[in-house]
Short mmCIF file of C-alpha atoms in Angstrom, two decimals:
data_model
loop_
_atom_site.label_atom_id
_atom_site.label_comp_id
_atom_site.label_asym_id
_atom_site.label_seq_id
_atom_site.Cartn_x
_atom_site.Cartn_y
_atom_site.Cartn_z
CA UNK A 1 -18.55 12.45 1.67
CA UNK A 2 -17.04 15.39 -0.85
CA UNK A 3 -17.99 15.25 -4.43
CA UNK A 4 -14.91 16.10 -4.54
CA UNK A 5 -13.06 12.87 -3.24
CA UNK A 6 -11.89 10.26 -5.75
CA UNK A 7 -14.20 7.24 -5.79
CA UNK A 8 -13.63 4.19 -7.16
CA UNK A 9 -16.18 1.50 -8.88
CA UNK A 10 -14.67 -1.31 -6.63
CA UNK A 11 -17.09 -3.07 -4.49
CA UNK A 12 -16.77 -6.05 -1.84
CA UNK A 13 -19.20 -7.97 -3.70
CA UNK A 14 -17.90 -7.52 -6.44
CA UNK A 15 -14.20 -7.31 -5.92
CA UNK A 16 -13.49 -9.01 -2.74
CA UNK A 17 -13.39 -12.44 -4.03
CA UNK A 18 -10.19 -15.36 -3.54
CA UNK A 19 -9.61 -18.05 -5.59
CA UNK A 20 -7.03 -19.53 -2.76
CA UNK A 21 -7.55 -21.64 0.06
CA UNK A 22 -9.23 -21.16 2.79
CA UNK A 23 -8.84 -21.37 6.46
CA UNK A 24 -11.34 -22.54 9.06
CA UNK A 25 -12.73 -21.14 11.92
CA UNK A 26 -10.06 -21.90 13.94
CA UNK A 27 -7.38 -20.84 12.09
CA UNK A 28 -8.56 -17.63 11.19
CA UNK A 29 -9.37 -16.53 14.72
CA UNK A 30 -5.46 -18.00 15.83
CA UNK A 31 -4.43 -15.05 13.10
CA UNK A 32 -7.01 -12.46 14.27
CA UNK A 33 -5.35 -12.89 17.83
CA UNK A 34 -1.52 -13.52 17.06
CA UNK A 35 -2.05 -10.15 14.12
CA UNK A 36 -4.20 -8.10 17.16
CA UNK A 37 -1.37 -9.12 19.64
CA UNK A 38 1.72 -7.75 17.06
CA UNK A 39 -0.40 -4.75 17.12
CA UNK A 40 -0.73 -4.42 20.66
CA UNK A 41 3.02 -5.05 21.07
CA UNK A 42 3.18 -2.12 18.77
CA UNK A 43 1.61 -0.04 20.66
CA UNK A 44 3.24 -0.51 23.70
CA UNK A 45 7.15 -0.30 22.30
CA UNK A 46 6.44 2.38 19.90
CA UNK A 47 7.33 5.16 22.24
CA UNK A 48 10.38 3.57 23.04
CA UNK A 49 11.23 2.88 19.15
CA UNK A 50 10.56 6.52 18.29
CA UNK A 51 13.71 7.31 20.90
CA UNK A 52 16.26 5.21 19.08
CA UNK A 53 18.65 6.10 16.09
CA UNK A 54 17.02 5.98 12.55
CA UNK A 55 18.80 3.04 11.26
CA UNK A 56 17.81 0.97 14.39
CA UNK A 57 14.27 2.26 14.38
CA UNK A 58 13.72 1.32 10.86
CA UNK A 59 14.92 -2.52 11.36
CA UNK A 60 12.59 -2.82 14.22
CA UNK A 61 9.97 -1.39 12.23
CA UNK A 62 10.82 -3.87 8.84
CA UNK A 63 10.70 -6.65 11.78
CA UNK A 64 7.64 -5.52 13.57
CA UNK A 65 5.93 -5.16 9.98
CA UNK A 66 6.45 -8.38 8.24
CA UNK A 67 5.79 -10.05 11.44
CA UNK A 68 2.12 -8.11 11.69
CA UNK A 69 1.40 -9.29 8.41
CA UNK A 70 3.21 -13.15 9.10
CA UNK A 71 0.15 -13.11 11.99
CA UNK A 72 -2.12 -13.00 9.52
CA UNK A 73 -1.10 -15.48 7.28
CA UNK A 74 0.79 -13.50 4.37
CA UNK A 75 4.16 -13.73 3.19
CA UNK A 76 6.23 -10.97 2.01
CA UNK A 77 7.32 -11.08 -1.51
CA UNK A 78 9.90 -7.98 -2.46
CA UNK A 79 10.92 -7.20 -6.27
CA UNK A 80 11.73 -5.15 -8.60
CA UNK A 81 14.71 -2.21 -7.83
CA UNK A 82 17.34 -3.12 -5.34
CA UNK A 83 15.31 -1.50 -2.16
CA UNK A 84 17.94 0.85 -0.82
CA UNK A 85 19.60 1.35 2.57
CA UNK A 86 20.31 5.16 3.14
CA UNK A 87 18.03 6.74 4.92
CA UNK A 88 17.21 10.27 3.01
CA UNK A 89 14.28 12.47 2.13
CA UNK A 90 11.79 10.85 -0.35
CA UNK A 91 8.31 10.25 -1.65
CA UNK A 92 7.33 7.21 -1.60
CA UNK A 93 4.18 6.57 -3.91
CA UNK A 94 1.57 3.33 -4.17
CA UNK A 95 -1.61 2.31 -5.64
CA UNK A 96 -3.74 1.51 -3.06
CA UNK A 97 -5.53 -1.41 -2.20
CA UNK A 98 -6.27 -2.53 1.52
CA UNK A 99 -5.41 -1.51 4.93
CA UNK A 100 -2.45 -4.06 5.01
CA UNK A 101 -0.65 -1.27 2.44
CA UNK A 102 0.79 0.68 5.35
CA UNK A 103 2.55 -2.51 7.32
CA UNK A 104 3.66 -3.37 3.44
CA UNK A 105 5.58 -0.63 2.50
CA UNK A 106 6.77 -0.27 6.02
CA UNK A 107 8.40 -3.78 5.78
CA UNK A 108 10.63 -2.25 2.93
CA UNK A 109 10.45 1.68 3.19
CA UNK A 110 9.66 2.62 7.35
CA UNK A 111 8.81 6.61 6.89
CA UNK A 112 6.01 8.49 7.70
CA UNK A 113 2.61 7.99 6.44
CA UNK A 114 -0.12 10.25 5.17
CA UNK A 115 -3.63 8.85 5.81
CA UNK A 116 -7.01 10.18 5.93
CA UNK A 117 -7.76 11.18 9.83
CA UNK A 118 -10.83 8.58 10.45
CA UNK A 119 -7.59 5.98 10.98
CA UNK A 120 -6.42 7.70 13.64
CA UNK A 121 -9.94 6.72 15.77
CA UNK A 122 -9.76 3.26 14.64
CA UNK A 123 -9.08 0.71 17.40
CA UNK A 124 -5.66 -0.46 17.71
CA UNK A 125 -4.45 0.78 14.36
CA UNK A 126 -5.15 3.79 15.04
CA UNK A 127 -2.64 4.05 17.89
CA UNK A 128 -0.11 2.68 16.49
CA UNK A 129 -0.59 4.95 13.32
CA UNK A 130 -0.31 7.87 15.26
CA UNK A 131 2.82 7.01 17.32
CA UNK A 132 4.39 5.93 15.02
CA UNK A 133 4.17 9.64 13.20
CA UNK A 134 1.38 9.70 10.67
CA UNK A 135 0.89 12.86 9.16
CA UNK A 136 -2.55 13.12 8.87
CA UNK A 137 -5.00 14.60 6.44
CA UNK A 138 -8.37 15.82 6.76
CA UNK A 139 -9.46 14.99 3.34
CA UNK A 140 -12.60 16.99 3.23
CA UNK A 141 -11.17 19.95 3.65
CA UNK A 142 -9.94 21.47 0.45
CA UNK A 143 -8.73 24.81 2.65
CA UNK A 144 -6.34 22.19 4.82
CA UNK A 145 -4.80 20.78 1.54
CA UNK A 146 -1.66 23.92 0.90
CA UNK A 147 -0.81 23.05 5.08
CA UNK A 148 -0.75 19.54 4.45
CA UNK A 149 1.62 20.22 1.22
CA UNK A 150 4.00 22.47 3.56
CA UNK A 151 3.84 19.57 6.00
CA UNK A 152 5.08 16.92 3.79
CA UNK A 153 7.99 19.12 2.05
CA UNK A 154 8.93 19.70 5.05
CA UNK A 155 9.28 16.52 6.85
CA UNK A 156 11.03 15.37 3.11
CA UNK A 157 13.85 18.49 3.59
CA UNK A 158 14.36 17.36 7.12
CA UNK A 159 14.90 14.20 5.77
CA UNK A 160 12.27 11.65 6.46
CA UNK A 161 10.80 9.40 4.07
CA UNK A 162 6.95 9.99 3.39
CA UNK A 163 4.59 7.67 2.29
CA UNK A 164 1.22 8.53 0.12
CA UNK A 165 -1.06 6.79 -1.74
CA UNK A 166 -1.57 9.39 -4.32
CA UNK A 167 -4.77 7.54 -5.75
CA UNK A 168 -6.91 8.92 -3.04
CA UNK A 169 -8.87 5.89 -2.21
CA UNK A 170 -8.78 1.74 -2.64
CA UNK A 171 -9.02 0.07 -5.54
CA UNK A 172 -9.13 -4.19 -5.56
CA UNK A 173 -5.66 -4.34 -7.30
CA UNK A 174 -7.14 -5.68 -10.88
CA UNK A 175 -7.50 -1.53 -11.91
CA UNK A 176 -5.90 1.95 -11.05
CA UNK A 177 -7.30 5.16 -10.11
CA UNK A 178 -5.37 8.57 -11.25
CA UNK A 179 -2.81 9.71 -9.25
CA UNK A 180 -3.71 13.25 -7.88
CA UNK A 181 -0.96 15.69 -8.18
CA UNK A 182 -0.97 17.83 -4.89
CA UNK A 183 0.81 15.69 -2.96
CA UNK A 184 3.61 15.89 -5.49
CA UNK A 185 4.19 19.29 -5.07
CA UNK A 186 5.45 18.99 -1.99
CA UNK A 187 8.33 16.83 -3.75
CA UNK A 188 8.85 19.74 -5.86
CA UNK A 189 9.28 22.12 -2.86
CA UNK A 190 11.80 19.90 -1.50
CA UNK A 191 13.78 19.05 -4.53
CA UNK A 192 12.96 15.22 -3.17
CA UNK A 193 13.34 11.97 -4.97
CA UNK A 194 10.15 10.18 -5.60
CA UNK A 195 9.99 6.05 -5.32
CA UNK A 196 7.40 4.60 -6.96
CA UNK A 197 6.05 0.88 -5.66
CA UNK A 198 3.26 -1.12 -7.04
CA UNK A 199 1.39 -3.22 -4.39
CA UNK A 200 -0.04 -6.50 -5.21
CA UNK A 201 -1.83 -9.61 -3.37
CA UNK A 202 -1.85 -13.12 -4.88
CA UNK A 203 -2.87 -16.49 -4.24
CA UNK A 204 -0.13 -19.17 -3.69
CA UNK A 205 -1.13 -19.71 -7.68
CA UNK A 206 -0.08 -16.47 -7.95
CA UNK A 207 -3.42 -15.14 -9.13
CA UNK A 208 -4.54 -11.78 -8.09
CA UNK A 209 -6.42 -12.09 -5.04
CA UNK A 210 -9.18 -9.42 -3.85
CA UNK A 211 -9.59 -10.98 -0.16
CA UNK A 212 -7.17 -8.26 1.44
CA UNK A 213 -9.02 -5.10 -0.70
CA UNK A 214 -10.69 -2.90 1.36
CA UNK A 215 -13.71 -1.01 -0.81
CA UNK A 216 -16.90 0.68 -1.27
CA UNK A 217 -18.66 0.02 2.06
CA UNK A 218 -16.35 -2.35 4.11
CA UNK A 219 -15.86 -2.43 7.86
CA UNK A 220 -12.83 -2.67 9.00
CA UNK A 221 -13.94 -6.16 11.01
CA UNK A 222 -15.57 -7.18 7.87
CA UNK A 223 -12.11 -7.06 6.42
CA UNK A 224 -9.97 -8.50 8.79
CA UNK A 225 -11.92 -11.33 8.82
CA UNK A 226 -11.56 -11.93 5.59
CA UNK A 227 -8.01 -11.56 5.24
CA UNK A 228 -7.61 -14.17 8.11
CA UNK A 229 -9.58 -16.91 6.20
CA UNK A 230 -7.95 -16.51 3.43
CA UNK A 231 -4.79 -18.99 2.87
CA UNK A 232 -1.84 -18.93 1.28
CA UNK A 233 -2.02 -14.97 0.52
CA UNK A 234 1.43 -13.39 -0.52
CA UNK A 235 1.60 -9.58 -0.39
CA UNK A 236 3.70 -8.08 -3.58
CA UNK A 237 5.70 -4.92 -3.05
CA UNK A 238 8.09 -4.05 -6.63
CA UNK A 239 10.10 -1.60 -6.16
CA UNK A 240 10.68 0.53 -9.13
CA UNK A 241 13.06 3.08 -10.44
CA UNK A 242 13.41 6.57 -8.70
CA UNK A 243 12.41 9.60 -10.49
CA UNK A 244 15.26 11.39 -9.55
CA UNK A 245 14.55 15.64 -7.93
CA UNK A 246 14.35 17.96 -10.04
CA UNK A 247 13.71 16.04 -13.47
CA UNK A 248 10.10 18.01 -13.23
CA UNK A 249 9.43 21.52 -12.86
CA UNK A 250 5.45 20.99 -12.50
CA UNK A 251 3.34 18.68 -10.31
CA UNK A 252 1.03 17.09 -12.93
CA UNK A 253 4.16 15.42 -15.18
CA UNK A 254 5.82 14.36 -11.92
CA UNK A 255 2.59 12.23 -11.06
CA UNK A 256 1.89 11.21 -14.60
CA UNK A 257 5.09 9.53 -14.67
CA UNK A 258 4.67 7.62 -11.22
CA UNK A 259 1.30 6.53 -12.68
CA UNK A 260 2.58 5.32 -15.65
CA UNK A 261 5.17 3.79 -14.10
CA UNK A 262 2.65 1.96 -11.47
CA UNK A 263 0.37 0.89 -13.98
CA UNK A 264 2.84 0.08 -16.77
CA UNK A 265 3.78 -2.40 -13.98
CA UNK A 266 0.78 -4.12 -13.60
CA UNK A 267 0.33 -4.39 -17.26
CA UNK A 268 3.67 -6.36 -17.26
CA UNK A 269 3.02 -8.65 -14.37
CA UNK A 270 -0.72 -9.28 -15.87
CA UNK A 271 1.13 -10.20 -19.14
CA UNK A 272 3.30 -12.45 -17.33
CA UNK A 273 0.52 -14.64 -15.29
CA UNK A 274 -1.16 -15.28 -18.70
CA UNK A 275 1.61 -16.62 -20.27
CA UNK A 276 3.18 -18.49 -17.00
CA UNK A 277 -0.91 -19.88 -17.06
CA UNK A 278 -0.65 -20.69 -21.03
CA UNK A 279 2.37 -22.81 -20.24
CA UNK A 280 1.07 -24.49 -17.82
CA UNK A 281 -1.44 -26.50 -19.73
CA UNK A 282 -0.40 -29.93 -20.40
CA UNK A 283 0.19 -30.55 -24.44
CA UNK A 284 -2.43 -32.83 -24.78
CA UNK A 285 -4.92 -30.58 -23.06
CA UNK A 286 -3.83 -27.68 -25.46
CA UNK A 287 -6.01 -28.71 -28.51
CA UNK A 288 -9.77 -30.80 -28.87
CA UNK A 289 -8.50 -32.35 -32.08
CA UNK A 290 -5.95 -35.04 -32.93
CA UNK A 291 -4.40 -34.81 -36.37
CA UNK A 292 -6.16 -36.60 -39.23
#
């Protein structure tokens, strides 16, 4: 591992905890094999999706997504910014929380993704990743970092959406890393629009849950077997306003904003489960003393 890679303080043990329901044995291996199957099915059609017209491919892809993460017992919750239809160059930006991130924003924004290049030897996910056109990014290389910049600005001028997670590892979902700023410049290059998204997992109480993070020293089977015992997750995407091209002239505001943006948004919907949770408590419950 670099010293110089972001690192965050998250931990299984300490993070990946859910306050839902839970499925048994038997439930969660029916959603390890219907998810495993979606992903299979991905696999096989994806060279056959990457042939069709960009407004067709990017329905099937929605479809294919939401029904991945259906198989594995989450629903899909959208909000935020009406999530628009044209298909055009621009960064898309997220905090960063679990593995399910990438099927997430590809049930709302299908483009290409930038991930670190262990995925693209993972089983399963890996191939789909890489059909499906991942740019990927060997993160210990600081040398490769200027290539991967050109790569992105120029897959946003041609006109594809690209996806980053600018934090530059997990966190649970209850705090935020920094957003780097290379990956911005490649925004700048293009003169691209840049749509930032906050991703969040609840409980059906709509409590933050930290079954779906993936951090610190996780497997990957670790993980998906704890997404598929826990119930009633929803997976949060809110879609917030774009930061329109050429508003910034220098890579460090243009990420500052998206952070701020990001996190300002958590602060909001943390200020909003308090007080939905203050309400709920029944009058009588609401003080230990009865008037004298």
């Amino acid at each position: 591992m670099s010293i110089w890679l972001p690192i965050a303080p998250c931990t299984p043990r300490n993070c990946g905890t859910h306050a839902g329901p839970v499925a048994g044995a038997a439930a969660a291996w029916a959603r390890l094999l219907a998810g495993i199957g979606v992903l299979l099915a991905g696999v096989v059609l994806s060279p056959i999706v990457s042939l069709l017209g960009g407004g067709l491919r990017d329905r099937l892809t929605r479809r294919w997504a939401r029904t991945l993460l259906r198989a594995f017992g989450l629903r899909v919750r959208v909000v935020g910014a009406p999530v628009p239809r044209r298909r055009s160059g621009v960064l898309v930006v997220a905090n960063h929380v679990s593995w399910l991130d990438i099927p997430l924003i590809a049930a709302v924004f299908p483009g290409r993704v930038l991930a670190k290049s262990e995925i693209r030897n993972w089983p399963v996910l890996g191939g789909v990743a890489a059909r499906g056109g991942t740019l990927f990014v060997e993160r210990e290389r600081l040398r490769a970092l200027p290539e991967t910049v050109r790569t992105l600005a120029s897959a946003l001028t041609e006109g594809s959406r690209v996806v980053v997670f600018p934090e530059g590892c997990t966190w649970c979902g209850r705090e935020q890393g920094r957003f780097t700023s290379a990956v911005f410049q490649a925004a700048l290059n293009a003169e691209a629009d840049v749509r930032p998204v906050r991703i969040t997992y609840r409980t059906a109480a709509g409590v933050l849950s930290g079954a779906p993070a993936f951090v610190g020293e996780d497997t990957l089977r670790t993980s998906l077997w704890r997404v598929a015992t826990a119930g009633g997750l929803t997976a949060e995407i809110t879609v917030l306003p774009l930061i329109p091209g050429g508003r910034h002239t220098d890579r460090r505001s243009l990420a500052l904003e998206a952070q701020t943006a990001v996190a300002r948004e958590r602060a909001n919907r943390l200020a909003s489960s308090v007080h939905q949770c203050v309400n709920s408590i029944p009058a009588a419950a609401s003080s230990d003393r009865t008037p004298s």
